Tab-separated table of C-alpha atoms in Angstrom:
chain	number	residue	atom	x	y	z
E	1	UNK	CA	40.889	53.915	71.838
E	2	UNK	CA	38.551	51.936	69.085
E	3	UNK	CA	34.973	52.729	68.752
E	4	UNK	CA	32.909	49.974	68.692
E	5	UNK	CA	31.444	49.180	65.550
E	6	UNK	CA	27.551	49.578	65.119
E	7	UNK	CA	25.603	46.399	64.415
E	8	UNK	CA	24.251	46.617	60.956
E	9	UNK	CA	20.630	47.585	61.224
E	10	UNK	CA	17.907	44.587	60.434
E	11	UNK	CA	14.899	45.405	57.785
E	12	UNK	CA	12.830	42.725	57.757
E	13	UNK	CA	10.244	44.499	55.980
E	14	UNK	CA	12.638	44.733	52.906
E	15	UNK	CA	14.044	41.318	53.118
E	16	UNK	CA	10.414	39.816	53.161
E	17	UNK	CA	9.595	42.448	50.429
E	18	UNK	CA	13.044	40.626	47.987
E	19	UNK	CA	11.578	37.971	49.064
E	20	UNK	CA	8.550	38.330	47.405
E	21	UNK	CA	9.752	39.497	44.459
E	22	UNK	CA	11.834	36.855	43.514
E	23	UNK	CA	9.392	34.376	44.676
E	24	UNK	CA	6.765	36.188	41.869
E	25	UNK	CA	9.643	36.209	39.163
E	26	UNK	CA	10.039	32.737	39.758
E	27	UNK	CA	6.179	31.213	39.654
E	28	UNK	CA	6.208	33.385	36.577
E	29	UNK	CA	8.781	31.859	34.979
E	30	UNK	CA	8.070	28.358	35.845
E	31	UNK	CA	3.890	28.866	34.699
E	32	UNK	CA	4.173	30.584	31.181
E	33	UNK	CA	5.821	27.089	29.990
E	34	UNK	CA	8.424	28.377	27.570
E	35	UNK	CA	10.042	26.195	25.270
E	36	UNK	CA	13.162	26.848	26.301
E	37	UNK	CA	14.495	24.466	23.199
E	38	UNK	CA	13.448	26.553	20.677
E	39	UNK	CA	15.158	29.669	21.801
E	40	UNK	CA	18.548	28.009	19.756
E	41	UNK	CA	16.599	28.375	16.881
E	42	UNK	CA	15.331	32.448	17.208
E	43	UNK	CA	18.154	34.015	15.716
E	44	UNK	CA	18.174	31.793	12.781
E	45	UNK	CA	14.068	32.673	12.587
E	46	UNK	CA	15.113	36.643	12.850
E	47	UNK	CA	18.337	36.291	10.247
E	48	UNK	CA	15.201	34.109	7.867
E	49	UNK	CA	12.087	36.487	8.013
E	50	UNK	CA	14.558	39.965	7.501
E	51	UNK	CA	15.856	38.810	4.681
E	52	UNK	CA	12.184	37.940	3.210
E	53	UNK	CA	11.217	41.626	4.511
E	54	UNK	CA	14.423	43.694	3.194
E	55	UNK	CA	16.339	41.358	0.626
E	56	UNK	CA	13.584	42.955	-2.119
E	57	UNK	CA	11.126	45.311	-0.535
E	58	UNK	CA	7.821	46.068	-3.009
E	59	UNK	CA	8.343	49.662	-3.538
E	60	UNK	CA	5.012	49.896	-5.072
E	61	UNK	CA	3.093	50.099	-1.541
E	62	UNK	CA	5.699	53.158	-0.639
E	63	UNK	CA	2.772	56.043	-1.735
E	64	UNK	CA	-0.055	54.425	-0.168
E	65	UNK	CA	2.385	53.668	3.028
E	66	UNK	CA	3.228	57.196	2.742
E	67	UNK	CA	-0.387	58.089	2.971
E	68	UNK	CA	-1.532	55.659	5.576
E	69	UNK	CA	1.610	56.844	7.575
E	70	UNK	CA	0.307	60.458	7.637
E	71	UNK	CA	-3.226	59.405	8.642
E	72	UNK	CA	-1.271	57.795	11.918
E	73	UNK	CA	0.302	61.209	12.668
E	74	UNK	CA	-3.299	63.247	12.067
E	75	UNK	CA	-4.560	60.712	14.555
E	76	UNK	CA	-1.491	61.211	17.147
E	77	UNK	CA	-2.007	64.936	16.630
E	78	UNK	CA	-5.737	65.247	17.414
E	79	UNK	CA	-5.411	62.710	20.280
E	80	UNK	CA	-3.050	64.795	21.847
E	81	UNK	CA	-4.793	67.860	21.161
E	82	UNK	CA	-7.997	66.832	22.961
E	83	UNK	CA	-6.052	65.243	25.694
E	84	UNK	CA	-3.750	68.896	26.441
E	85	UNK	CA	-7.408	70.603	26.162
E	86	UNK	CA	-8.568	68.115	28.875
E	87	UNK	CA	-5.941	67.241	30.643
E	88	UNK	CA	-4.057	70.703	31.764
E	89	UNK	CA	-7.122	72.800	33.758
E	90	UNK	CA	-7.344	69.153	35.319
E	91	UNK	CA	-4.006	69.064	36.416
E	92	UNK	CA	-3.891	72.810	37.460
E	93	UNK	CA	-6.757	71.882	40.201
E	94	UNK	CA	-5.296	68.533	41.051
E	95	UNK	CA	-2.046	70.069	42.471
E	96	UNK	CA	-1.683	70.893	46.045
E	97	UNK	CA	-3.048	73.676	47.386
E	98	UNK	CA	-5.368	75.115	44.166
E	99	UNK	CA	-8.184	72.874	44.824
E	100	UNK	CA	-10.395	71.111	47.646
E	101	UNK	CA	-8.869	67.966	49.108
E	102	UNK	CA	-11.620	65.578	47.764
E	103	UNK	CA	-11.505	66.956	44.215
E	104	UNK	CA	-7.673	66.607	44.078
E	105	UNK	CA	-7.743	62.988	45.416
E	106	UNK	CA	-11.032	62.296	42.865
E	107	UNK	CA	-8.569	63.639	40.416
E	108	UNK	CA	-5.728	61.816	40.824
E	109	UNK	CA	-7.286	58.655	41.782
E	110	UNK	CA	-8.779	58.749	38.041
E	111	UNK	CA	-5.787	59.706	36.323
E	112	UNK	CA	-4.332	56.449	37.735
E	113	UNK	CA	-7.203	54.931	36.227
E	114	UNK	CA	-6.881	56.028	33.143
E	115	UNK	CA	-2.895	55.166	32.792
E	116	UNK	CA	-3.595	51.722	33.728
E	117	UNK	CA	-5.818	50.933	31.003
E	118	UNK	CA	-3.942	50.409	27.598
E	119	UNK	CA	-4.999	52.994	24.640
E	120	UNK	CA	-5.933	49.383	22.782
E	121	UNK	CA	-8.228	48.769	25.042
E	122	UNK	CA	-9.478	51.928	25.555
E	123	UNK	CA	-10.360	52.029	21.299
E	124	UNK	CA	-12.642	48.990	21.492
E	125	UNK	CA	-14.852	50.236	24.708
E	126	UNK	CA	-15.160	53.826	22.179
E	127	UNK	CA	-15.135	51.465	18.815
E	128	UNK	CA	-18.850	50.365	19.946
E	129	UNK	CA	-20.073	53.979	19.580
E	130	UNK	CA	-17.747	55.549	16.752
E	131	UNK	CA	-16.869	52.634	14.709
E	132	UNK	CA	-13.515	51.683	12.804
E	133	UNK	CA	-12.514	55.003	12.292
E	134	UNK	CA	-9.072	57.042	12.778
E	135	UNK	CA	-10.834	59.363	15.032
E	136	UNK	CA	-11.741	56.025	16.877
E	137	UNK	CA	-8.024	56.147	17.496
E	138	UNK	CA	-7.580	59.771	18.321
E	139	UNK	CA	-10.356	59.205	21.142
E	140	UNK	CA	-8.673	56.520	22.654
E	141	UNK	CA	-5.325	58.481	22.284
E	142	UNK	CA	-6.868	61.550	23.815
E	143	UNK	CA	-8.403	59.480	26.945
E	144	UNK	CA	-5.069	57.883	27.869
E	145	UNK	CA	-3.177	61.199	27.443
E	146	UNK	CA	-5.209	62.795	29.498
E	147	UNK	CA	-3.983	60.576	32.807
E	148	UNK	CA	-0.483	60.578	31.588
E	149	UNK	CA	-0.656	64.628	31.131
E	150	UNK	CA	-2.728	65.118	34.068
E	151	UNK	CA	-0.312	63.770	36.389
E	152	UNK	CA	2.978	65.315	34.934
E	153	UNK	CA	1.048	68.718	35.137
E	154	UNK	CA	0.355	68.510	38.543
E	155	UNK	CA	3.582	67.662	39.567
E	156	UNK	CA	5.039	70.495	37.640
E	157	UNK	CA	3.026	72.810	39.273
E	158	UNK	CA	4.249	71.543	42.807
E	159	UNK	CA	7.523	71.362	41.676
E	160	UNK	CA	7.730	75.114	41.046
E	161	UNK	CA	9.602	78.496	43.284
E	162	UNK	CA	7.276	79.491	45.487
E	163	UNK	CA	8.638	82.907	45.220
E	164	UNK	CA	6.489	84.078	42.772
E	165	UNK	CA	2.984	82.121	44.160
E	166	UNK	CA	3.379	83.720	47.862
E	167	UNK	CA	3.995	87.144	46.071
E	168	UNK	CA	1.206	87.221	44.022
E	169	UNK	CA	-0.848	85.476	47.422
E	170	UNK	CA	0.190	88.770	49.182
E	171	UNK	CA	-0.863	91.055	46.542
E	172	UNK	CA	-4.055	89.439	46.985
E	173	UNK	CA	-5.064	87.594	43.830
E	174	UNK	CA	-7.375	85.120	43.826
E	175	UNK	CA	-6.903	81.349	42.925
E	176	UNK	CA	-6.717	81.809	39.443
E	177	UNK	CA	-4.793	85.211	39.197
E	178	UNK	CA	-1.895	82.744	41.570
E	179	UNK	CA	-1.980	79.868	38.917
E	180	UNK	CA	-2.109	82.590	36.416
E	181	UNK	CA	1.017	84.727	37.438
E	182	UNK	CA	2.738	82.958	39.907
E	183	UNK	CA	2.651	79.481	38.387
E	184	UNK	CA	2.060	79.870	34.284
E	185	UNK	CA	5.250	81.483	33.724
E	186	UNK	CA	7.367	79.036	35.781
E	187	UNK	CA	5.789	75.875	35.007
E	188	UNK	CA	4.816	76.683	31.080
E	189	UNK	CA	8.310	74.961	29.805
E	190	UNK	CA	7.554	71.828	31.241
E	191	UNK	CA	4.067	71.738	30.029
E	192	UNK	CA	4.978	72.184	26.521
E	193	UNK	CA	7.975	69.796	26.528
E	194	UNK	CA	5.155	67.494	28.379
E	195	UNK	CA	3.078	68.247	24.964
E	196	UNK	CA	5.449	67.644	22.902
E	197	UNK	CA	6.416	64.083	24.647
E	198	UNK	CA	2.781	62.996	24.426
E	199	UNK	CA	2.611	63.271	20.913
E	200	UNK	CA	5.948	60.759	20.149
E	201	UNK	CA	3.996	58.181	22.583
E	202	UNK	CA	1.316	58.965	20.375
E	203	UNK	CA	3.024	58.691	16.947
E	204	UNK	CA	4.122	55.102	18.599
E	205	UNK	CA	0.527	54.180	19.595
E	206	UNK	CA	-1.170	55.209	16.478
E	207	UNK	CA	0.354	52.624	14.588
E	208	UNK	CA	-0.384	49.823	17.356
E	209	UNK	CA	-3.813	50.831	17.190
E	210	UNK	CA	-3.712	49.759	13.536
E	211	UNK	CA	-3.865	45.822	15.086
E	212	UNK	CA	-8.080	46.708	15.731
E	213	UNK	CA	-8.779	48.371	12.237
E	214	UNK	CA	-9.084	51.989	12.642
E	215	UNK	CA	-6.865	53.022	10.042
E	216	UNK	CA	-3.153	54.324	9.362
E	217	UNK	CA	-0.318	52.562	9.309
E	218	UNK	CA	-1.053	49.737	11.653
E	219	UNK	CA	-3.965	48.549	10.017
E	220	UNK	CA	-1.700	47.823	6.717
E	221	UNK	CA	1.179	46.004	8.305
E	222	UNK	CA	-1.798	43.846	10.057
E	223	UNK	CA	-3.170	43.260	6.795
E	224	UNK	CA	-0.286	42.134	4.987
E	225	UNK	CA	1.676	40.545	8.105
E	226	UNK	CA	-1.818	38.044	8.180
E	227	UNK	CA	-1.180	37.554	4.520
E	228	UNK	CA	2.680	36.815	4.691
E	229	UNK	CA	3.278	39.199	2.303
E	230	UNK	CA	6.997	40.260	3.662
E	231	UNK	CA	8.342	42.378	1.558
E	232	UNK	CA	5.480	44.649	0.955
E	233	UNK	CA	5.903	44.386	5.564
E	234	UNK	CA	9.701	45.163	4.955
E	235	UNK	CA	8.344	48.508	3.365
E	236	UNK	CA	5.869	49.643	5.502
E	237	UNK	CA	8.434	49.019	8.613
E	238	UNK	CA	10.758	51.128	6.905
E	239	UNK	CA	8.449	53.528	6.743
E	240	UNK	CA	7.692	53.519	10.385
E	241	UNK	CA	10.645	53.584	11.342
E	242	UNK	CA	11.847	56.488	9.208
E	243	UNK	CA	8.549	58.454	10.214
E	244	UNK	CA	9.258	57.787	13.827
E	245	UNK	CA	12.411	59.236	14.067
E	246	UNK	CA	12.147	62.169	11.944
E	247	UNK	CA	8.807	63.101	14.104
E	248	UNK	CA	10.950	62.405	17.649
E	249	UNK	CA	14.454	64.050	16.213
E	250	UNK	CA	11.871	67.404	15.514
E	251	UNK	CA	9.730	67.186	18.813
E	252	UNK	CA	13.619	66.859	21.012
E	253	UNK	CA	15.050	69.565	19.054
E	254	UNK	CA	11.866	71.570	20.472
E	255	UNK	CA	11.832	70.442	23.466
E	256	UNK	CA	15.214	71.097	24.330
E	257	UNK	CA	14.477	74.880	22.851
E	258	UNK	CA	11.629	75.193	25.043
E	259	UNK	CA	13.340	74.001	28.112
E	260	UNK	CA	17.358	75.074	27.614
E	261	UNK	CA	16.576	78.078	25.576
E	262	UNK	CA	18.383	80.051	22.774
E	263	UNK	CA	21.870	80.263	21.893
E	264	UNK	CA	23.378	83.521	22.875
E	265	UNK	CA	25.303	84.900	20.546
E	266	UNK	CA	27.920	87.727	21.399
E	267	UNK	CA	28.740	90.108	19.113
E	268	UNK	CA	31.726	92.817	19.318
């Protein structure tokens, strides 16, 4: 005896939804009016401008790259300082169940805000008050981190056992003797490795936030990229580069402490 097989179920919803999509891909293709021609000639363009950069780099900028380099960290640092000061009691409240309804929807509603606006942008609303400065940069830093942080907080707090939280309930701790002892403990890990995180995105941003003036490393290879001056550029990326990896291959080798642990070692 064969079973009849099921018609395949209709979504029309997602079909109109792909439809959409592609439509959107499409218009935007056809209305930024790319020059489709000159794409034969990019990788010549790329082969032609790293060879002015790296074929005989002016070591002489390498000290004050050096310098300007570590002015982009102290500004990545602060930011995400501020922002962890900020942004974890917010998160704490904005997760379910530690905080009234309104506040945690006022809450979360602005740390979408805040994520949508780009740190760039966020520097020349605070530029008006503080001027070109690097702690121009750390502001702006510390305002986006704080809706990047204040989400993955709260989710980390809802993600965690509720073992410990309903035990410490029934003992009968308050609010913030539960998110003391019941969540802390469990959800600390992720918070730090959240830290952590936030300050390679802000390593990265520091140096875009060069393109408006407020010092470090960005503000040189603006400088000299307007002046065509390549191979004091090809320096200055090498230093970025080199910076940025050594700062990420440090903050993952912590992470991964914070989160995996130890070794063990067993000894006879």
């Amino acid at each position: 005896m064969t079973s009849a097989i099921p018609p395949r179920p209709r979504r029309p919803l997602r079909a109109l939804a792909w439809a959409g999509v592609t439509a959107a891909v499409v218009l935007a293709f056809w209305s930024i009016e790319v020059n489709w021609g000159r794409l034969a000639d990019l990788p010549a363009e790329v082969v032609r401008y790293l060879w002015l950069m790296f074929s005989d780099p002016n070591w002489e900028k390498l000290p004050e790259a050096l310098w300007q380099t570590w002015r982009s960290i102290e500004m990545a640092w602060v930011g995400t300082v501020l922002s962890i000061l900020v942004a974890t009691p917010l998160s704490l409240v904005a997760a379910r169940g530690y905080g009234p309804a309104w506040l945690r929807a006022l809450l979360r509603g602005l740390f979408s805000l805040i994520r949508a606006v780009p740190e760039i942008i966020i520097a020349i609303v605070i530029l008006s008050v503080t001027g070109l400065t690097p702690f121009t940069g750390a502001l702006a830093l510390a305002v986006n981190g704080i809706g990047t942080l204040g989400k993955w907080g709260y989710e980390a707090v809802e993600a965690v056992p509720a073992g410990p939280i309903e035990a410490a309930r029934a003992a009968g701790g308050s609010t913030t003797e539960v998110l003391r002892w019941g969540v802390w403990p469990q959800a600390a890990p992720a918070f730090w490795s959240f830290w952590l995180y936030r300050f390679e995105i802000n390593v990265r941003s520091s140096a875009v936030l060069g393109l408006i003036g407020v010092g470090g490393i960005g503000d040189m290879l603006t400088s000299y990229t307007q002046y065509r001056e390549w191979a004091t550029v090809g320096v200055l990326l090498i230093v970025v580069v080199a910076a940025t990896v050594l700062v990420d291959a440090a903050s993952g080798a912590i992470r991964r402490r914070i989160t995996e642990g130890g070794n063990i070692r067993v000894t006879r």
